[in-house]
Coordinates of C-alpha atoms (C1' of nucleotides) in Angstrom, one line a residue:
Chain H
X104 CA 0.0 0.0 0.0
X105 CA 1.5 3.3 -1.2
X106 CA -0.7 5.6 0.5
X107 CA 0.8 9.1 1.4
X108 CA -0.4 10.6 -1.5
X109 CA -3.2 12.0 0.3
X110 CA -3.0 16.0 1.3
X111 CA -3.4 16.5 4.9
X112 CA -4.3 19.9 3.2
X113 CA -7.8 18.2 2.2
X114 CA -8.1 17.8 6.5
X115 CA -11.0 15.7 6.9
X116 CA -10.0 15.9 11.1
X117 CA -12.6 18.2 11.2
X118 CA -15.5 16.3 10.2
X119 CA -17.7 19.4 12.1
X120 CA -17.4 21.5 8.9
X121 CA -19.5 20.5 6.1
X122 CA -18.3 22.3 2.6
X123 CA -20.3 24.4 1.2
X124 CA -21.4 22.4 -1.9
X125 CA -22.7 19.4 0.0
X126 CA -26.2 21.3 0.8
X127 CA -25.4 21.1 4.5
X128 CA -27.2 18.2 6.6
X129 CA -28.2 16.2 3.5
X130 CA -26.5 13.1 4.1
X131 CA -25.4 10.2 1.8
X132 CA -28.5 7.7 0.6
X133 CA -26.2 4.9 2.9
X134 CA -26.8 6.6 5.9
X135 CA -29.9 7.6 5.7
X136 CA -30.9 4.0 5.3
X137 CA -28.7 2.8 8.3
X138 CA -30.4 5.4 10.9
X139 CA -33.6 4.3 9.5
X140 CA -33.1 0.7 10.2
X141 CA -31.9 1.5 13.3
X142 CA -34.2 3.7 14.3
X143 CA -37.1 0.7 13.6
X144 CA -35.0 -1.7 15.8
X145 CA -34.8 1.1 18.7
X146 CA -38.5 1.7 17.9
X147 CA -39.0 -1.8 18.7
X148 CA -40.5 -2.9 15.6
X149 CA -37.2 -5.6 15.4
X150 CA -36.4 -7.6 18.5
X151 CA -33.2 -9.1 19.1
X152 CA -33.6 -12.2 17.6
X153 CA -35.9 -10.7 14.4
X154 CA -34.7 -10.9 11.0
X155 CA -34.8 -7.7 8.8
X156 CA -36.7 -7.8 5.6
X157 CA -34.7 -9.0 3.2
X158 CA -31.5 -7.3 1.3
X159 CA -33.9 -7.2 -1.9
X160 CA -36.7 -6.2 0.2
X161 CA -35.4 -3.2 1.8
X162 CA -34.4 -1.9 -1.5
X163 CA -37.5 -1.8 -2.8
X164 CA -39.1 -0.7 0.4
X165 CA -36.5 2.2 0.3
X166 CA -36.6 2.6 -3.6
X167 CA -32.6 2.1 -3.6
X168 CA -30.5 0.4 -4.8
X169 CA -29.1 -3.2 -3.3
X170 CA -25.9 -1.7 -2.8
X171 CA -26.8 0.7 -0.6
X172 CA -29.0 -1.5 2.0
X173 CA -25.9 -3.6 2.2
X174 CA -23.5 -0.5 2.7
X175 CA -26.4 0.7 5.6
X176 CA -26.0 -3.3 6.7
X177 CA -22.6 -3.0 6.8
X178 CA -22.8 -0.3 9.2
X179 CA -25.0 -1.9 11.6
X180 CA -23.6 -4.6 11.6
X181 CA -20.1 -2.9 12.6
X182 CA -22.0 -1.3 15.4
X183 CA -22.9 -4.9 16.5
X184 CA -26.7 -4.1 16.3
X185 CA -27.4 -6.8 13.9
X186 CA -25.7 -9.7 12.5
X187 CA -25.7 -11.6 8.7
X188 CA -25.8 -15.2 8.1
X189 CA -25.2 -15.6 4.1
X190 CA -28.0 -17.3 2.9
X191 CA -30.6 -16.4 6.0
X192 CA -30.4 -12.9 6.2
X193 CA -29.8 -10.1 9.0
X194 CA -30.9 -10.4 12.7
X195 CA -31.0 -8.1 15.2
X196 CA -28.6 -8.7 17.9
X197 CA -29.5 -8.2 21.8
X198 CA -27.7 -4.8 23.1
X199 CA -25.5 -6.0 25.7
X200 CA -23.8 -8.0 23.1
X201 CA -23.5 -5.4 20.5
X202 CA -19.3 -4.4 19.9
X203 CA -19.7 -0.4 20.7
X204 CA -20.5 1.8 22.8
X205 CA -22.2 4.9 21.0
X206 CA -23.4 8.0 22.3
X207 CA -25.9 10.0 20.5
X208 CA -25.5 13.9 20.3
X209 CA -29.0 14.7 19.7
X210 CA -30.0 12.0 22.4
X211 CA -27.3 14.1 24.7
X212 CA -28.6 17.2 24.7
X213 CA -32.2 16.2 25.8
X214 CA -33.3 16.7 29.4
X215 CA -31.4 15.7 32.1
X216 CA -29.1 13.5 29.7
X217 CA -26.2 15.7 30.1
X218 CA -26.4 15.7 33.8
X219 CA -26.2 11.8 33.6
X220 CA -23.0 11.6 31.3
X221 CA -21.6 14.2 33.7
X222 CA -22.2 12.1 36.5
X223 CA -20.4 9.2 34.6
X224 CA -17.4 11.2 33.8
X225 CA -17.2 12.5 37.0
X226 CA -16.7 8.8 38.8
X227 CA -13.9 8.3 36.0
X228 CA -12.2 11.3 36.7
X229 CA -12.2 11.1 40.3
X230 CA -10.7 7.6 40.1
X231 CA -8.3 8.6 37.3
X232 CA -7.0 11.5 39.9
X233 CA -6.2 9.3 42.4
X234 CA -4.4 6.5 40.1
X235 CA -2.2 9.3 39.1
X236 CA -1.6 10.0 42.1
X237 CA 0.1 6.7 43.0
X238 CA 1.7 5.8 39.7
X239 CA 2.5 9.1 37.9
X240 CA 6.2 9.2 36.4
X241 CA 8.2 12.6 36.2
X242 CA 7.6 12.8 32.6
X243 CA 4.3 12.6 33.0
X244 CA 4.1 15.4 35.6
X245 CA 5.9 17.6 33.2
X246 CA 3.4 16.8 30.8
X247 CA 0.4 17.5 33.3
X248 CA 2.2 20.4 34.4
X249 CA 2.4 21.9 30.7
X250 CA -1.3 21.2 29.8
X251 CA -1.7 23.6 33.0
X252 CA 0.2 26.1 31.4
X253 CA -1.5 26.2 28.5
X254 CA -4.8 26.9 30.5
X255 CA -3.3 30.8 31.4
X256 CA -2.8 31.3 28.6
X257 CA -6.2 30.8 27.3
X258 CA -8.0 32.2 29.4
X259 CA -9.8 34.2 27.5
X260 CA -11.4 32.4 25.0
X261 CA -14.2 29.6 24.8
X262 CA -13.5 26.7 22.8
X263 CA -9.7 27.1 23.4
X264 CA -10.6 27.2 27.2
X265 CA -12.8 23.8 27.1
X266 CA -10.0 22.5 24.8
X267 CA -7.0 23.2 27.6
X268 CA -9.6 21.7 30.3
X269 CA -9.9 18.5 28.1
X270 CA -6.0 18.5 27.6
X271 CA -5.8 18.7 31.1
X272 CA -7.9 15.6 31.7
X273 CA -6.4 13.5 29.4
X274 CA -3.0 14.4 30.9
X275 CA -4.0 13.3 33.9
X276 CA -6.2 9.9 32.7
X277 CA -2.5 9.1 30.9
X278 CA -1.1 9.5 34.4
X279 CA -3.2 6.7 35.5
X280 CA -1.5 4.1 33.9
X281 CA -4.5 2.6 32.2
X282 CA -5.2 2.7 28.8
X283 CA -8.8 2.0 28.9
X284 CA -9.4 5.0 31.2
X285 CA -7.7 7.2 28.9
X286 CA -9.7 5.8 25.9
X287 CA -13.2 6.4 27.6
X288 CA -12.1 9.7 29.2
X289 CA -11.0 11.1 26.4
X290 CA -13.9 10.2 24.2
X291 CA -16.6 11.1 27.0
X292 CA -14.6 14.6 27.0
X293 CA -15.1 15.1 23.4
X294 CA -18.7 14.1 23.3
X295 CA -19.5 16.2 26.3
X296 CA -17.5 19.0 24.5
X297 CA -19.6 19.1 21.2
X298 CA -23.3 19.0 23.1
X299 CA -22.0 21.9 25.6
X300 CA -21.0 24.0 22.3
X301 CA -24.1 23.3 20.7
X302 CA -26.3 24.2 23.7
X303 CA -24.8 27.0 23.8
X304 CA -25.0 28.2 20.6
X305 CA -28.8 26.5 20.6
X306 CA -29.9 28.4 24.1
X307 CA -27.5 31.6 22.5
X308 CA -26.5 31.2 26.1
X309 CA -23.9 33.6 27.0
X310 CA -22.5 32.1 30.0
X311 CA -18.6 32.5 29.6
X312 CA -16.8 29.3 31.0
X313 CA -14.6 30.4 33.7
X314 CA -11.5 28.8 33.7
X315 CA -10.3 28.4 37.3
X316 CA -6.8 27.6 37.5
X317 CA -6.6 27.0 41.0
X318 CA -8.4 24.2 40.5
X319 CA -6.5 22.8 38.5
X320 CA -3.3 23.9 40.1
X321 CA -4.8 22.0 43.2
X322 CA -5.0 18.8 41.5
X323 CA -1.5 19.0 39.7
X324 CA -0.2 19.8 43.3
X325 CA -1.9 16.4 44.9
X326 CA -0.5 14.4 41.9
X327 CA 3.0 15.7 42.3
X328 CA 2.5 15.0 46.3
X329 CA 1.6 11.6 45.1
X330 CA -1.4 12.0 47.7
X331 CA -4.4 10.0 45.7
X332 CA -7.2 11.3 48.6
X333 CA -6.0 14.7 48.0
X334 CA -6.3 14.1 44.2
X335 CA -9.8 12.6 44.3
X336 CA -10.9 15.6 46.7
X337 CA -9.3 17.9 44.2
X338 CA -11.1 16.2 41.5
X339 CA -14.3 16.2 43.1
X340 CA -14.3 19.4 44.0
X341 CA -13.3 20.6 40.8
X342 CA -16.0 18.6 38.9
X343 CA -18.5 19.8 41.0
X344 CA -17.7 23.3 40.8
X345 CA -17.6 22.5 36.4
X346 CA -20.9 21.4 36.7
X347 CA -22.2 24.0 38.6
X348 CA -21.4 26.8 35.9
X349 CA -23.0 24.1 33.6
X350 CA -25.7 24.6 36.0
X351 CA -25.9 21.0 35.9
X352 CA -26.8 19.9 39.8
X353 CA -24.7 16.6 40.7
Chain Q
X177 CA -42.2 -2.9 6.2
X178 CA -43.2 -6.3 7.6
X179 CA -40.8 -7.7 9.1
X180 CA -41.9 -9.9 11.8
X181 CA -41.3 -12.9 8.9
X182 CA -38.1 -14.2 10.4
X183 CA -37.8 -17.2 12.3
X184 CA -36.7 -16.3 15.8
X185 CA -35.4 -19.5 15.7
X186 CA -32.7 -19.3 12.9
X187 CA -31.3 -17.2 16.5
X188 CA -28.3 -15.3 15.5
X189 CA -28.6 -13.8 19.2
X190 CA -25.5 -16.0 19.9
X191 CA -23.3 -14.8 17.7
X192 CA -20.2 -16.3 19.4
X193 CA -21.2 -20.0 17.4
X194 CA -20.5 -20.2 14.0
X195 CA -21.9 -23.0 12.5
X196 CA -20.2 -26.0 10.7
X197 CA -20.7 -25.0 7.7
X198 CA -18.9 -21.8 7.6
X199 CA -15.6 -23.1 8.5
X200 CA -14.9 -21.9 11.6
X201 CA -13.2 -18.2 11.5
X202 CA -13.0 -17.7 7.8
X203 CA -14.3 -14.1 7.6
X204 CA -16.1 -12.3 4.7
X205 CA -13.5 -10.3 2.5
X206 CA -15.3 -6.9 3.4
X207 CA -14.5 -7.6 6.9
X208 CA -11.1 -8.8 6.1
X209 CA -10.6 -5.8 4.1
X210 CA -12.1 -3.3 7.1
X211 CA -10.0 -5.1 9.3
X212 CA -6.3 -4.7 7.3
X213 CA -7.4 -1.3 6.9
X214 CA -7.7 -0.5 10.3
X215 CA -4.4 -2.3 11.5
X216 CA -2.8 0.5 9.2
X217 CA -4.0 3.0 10.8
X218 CA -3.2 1.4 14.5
X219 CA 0.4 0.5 13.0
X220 CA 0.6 4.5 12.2
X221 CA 0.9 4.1 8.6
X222 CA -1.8 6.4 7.8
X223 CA -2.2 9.4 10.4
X224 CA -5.0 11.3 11.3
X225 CA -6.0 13.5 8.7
X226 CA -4.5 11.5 6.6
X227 CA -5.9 10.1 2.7
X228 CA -6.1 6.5 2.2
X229 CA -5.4 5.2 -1.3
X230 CA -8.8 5.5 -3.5
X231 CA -11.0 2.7 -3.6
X232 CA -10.3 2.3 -7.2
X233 CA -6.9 1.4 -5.9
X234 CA -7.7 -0.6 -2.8
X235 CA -9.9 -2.7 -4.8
X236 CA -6.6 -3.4 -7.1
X237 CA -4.0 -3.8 -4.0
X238 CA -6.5 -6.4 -2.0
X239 CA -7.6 -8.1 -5.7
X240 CA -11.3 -7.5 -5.1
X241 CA -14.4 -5.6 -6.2
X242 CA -14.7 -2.1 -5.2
X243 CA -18.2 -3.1 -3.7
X244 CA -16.3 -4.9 -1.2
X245 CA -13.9 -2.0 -0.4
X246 CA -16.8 0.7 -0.4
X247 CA -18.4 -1.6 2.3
X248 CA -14.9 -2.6 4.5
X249 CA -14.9 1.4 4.2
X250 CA -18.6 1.9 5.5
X251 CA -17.0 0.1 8.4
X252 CA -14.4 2.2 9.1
X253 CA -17.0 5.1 8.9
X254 CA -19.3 3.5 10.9
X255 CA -16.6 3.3 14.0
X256 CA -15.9 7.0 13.0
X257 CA -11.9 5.9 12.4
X258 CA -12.4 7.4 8.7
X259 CA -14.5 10.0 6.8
X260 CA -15.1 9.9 3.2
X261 CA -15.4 13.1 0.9
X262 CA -16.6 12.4 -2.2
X263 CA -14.7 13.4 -5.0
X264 CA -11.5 13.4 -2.5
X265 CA -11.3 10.0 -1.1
X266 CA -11.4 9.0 2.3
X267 CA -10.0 10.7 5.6
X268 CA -8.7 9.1 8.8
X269 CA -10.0 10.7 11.9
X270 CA -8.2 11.9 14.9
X271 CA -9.0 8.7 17.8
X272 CA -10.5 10.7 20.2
X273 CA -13.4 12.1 17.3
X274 CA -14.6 9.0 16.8
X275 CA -17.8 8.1 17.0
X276 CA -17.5 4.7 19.3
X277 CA -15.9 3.0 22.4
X278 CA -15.0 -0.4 21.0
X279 CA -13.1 -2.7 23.3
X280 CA -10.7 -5.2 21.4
X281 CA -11.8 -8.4 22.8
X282 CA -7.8 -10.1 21.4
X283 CA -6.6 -7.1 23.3
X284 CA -8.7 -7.3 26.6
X285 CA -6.9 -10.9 26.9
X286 CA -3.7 -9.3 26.9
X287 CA -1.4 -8.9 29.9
X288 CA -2.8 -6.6 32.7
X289 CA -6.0 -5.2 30.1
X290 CA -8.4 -7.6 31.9
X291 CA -7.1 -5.5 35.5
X292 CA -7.3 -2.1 33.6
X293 CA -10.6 -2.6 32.8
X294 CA -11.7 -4.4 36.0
X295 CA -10.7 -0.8 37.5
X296 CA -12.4 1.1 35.7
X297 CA -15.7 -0.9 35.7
X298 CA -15.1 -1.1 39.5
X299 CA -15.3 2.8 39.9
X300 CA -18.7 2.7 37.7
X301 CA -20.3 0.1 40.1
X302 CA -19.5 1.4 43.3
X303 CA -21.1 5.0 41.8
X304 CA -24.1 2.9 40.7
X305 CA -24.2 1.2 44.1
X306 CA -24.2 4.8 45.6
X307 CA -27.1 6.2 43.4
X308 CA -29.3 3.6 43.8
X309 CA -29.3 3.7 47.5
X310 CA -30.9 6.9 46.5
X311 CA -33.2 6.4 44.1
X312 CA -34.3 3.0 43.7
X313 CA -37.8 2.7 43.7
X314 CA -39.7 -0.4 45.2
X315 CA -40.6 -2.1 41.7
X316 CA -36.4 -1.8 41.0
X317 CA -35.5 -3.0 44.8
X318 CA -38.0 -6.1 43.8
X319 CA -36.4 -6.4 40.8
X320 CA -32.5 -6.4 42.2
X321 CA -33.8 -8.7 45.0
X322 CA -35.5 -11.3 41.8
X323 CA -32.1 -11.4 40.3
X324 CA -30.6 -11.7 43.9
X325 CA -32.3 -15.1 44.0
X326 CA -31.3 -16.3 40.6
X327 CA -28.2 -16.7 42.3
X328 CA -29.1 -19.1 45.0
X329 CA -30.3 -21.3 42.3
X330 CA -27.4 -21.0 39.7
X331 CA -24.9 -21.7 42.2
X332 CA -23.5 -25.1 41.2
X333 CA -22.8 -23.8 37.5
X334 CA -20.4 -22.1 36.0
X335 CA -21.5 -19.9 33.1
X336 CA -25.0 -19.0 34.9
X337 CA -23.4 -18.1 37.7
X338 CA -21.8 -15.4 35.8
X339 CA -24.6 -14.0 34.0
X340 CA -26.6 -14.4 37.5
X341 CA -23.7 -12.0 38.8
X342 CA -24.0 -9.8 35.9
X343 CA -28.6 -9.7 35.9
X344 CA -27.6 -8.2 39.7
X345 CA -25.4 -5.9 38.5
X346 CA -27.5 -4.8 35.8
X347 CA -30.6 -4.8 37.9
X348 CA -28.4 -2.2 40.4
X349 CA -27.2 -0.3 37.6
X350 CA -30.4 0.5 36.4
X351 CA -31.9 1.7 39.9
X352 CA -29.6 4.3 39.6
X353 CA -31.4 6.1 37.8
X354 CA -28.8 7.1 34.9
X355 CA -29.3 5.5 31.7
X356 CA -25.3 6.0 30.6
X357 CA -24.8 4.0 33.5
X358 CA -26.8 1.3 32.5
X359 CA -25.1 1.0 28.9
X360 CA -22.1 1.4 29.7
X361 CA -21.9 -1.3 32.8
X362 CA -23.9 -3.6 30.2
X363 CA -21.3 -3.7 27.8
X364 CA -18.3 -3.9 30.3
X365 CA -19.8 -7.0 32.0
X366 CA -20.5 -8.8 28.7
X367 CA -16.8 -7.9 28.0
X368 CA -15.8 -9.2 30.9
X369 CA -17.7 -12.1 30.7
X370 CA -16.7 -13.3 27.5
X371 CA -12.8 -13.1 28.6
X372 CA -13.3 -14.7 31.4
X373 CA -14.6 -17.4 29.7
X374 CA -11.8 -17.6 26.6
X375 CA -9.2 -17.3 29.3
X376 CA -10.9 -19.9 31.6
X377 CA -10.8 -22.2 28.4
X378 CA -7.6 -21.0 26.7
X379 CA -5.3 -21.9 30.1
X380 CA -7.5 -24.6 31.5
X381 CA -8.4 -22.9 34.6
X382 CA -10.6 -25.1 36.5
X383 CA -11.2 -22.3 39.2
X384 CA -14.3 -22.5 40.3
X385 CA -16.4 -18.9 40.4
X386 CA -17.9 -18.6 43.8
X387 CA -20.8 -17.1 44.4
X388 CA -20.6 -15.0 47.5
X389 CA -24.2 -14.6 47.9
X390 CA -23.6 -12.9 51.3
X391 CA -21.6 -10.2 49.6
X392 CA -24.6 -9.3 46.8
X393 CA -26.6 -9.7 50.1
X394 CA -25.0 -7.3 51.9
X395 CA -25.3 -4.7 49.0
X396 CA -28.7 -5.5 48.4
X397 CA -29.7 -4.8 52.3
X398 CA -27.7 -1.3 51.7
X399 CA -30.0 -0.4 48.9
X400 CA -33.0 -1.2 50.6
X401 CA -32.1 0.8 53.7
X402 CA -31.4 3.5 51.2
X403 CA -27.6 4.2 52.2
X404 CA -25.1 4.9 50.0
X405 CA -22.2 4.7 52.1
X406 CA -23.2 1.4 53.2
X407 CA -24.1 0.4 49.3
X408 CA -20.5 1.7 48.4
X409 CA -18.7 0.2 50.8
X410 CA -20.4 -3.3 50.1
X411 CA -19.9 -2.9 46.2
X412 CA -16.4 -2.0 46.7
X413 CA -16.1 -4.7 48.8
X414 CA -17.6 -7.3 46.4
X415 CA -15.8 -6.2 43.1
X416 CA -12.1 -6.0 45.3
X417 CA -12.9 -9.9 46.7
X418 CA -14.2 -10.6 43.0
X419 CA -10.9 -9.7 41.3
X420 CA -9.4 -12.1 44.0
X421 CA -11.1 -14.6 42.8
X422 CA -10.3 -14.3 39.5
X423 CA -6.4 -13.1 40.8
X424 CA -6.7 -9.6 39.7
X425 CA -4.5 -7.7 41.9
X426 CA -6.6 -4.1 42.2
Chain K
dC229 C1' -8.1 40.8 -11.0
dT230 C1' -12.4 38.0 -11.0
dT231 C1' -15.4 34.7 -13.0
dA232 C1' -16.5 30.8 -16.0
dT233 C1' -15.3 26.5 -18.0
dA234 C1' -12.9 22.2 -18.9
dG235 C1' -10.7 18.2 -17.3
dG236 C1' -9.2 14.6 -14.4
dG237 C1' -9.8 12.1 -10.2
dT238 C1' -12.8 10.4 -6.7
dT239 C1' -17.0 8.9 -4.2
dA240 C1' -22.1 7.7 -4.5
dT241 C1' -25.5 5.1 -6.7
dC242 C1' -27.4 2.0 -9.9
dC243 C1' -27.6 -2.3 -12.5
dT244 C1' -26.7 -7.2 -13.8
dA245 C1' -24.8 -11.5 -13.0
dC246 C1' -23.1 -15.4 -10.6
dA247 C1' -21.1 -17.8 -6.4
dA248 C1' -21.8 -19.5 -1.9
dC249 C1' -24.7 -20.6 1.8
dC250 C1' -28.9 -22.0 4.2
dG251 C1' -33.1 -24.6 5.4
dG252 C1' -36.9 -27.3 4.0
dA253 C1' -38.9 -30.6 1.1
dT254 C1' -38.6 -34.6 -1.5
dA255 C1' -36.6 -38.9 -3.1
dA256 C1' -33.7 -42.8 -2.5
dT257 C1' -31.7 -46.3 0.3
dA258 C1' -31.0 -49.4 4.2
Chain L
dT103 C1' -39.6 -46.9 9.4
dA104 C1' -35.4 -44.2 9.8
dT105 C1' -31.5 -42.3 7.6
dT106 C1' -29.0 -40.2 3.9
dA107 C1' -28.8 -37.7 -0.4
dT108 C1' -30.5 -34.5 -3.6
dC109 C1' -33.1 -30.7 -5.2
dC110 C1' -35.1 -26.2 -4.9
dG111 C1' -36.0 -21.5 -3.7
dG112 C1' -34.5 -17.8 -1.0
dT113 C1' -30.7 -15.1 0.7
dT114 C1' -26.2 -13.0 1.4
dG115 C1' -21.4 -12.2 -0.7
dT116 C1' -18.8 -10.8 -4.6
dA117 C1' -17.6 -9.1 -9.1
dG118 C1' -17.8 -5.9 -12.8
dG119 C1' -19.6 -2.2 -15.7
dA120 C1' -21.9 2.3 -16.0
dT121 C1' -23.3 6.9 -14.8
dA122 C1' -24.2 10.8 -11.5
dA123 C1' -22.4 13.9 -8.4
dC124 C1' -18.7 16.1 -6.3
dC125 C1' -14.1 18.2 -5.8
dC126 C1' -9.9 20.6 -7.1
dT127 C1' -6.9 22.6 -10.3
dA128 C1' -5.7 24.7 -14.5
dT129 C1' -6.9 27.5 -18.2
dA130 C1' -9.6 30.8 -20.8
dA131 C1' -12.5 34.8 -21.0
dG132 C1' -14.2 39.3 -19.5

DNA sequence: CTTATAGGGTTATCCTACAACCGGATAATA
DNA sequence: TATTATCCGGTTGTAGGATAACCCTATAAG
């Protein structure tokens, strides 16, 4: 495979930003058909266990083309929420044995949903504080300690300032010395990220996220004491306070 | 669309069972396809923001039909690991943008990822345990305490004895009263579950899982007296002397 | 300089055809 | 009668060809 032909230039990493010519929301024929699928199946019209209408049937019932209900197929089924059998057909597959976990934006920003991811992230974080406590490394600090740094520096702005909080987190999650923490802090960061922009933007809410560096100072000192009580209180304290210029009530 | 016209019986709700026929763990080209693709990326040969070769040209490098690469691709888009552009190719995505937590279960079995993750599903249990000391409602306490005698009868067996452990801790989970918790303890257990069992098999472990009903007891008694001290303590407790069991050092 | 057009490359969709698989029904054999 | 083999229809998996739609760049025109 020959493959850096590609221009980084082109920069698909921000898949936020449709172009211009691509009429906004409208999405490809392939996805469209995948939501709608999965929609039924969350609808309850398909139980685990059900088998979907046939490949040949859905693209008639859709007016597409085969190709297309298999490429909507093929995302489901990467999502583990159904499974093929060549010759049978696709069935649903039960949810706790599906191969993702997937949050949904739209389903995020809906009452009291936010609160609950919060809550989540907030039992991660605490317990990634007081890993990295115990097990942090020198280089690590440093790296903490520079993801601080960054945080004075952009102080006044808004997505920077949520983007040096998340740095910060991450930092720390590294600290713990467990890669699946990192993975499902990071992500949960990101996804809580996007919804609190869009509310914002939605509810032209002009509520400027404080940055409050002691705060974080006061968890990069617990860490660097290596005191993991301290670091959880830190944490807590400064999760609590997060939420409650989110006015989010933990 | 009428659906209902598969045979709940043709059951691809086990998915873990190929049958005969199918030789075993010869897997479909698209997902062989999806699945070199993505080892790329891991191995760091294409970087985020990066352009993978067109399909035209995948399609000639792997020696099959472009169908096959457009759906190994829908994959990849799927997970969010890649975003396609058309007229420009496709994009990978920077990790922590994607759309999906996905534990590796080859990877799980690897040293100290079965701890890692045991760690981090401990810190989501223990806050479950403390939420639904506080707001359980009777029909969920009934329901916790119906799953709490599912385990006097699955004692003597092996696999039921798990997924009794795992219908308590899903029962606790979702009393709660946080539907991210629910998920996302759901899919941890039934990752758990399954390694347990591959690494039970793969080493011929013959370790029996005890069922500490006392200890599922004890946090059952918390819940009902609505304390969440008490209902942390005992989770703690239970998950710390669970990983003993299973020699997980926490 | 700005705008329009052409051209080449790429994805998205459509179509046709056949291979491979599956389960059920039927026929053949012991 | 029970068991095995074969057939058939339905379904997914794959291949290949074609065109539409999109994108970017280069060139021409105003």
């Amino acid at each position: 495979m020959t493959a850096k032909t590609g221009t980084s230039k082109s920069g698909a990493a921000k898949p936020g930003k449709p172009r211009f010519g691509q009429l906004g929301r409208d999405q490809p024929l392939h996805k469209k058909v995948a939501t709608l699928i999965s929609k039924e199946i969350v609808n309850g019209q398909f139980l685990p266990g059900d088998k979907l209408p046939s490949e040949h049937e859905l693209a008639q019932i859709f007016e597409v083309s085969r190709n297309v209900v298999r490429e909507a197929i093929a995302c489901l089924r990467s999502d583990g929420v159904v499974i093929s059998r060549q010759g049978l057909g696709a069935f649903v597959v039960q949810p706790e044995l599906r191969q993702a976990i997937r949050i949904d934006a739209e389903e995020l920003q809906q009452s009291g949903n936010l609160r609950s991811l919060f809550e989540l992230r907030s039992a991660l974080e605490i317990e990634a504080a007081g890993l990295a406590a115990k097990r942090r490394t020198k280089p690590q600090l440093a790296r903490i300690e520079q993801a601080l740094s960054k945080m004075t520096g952009a102080e006044k702005m808004l997505d920077a300032g949520i983007d040096a909080d998340l740095d910060f987190h991450r930092a720390v999650a590294e600290a713990a010395g467990n890669e699946y923490l990192v993975t499902f802090l990071t992500y949960l960061g990101h996804q809580m990220r996007e919804t609190i922009l869009t509310v914002r933007e939605t509810h032209g809410l002009e509520t400027v996220v404080e940055l409050t560096i002691a705060e974080h100072q006061r968890i990069f000192e617990a860490l660097t004491a290596g005191d993991p009580d301290a670091a959880r209180n830190a944490m807590r304290d400064h999760i609590g306070a997060a939420a409650q210029r989110l006015n989010i009530e933990l």
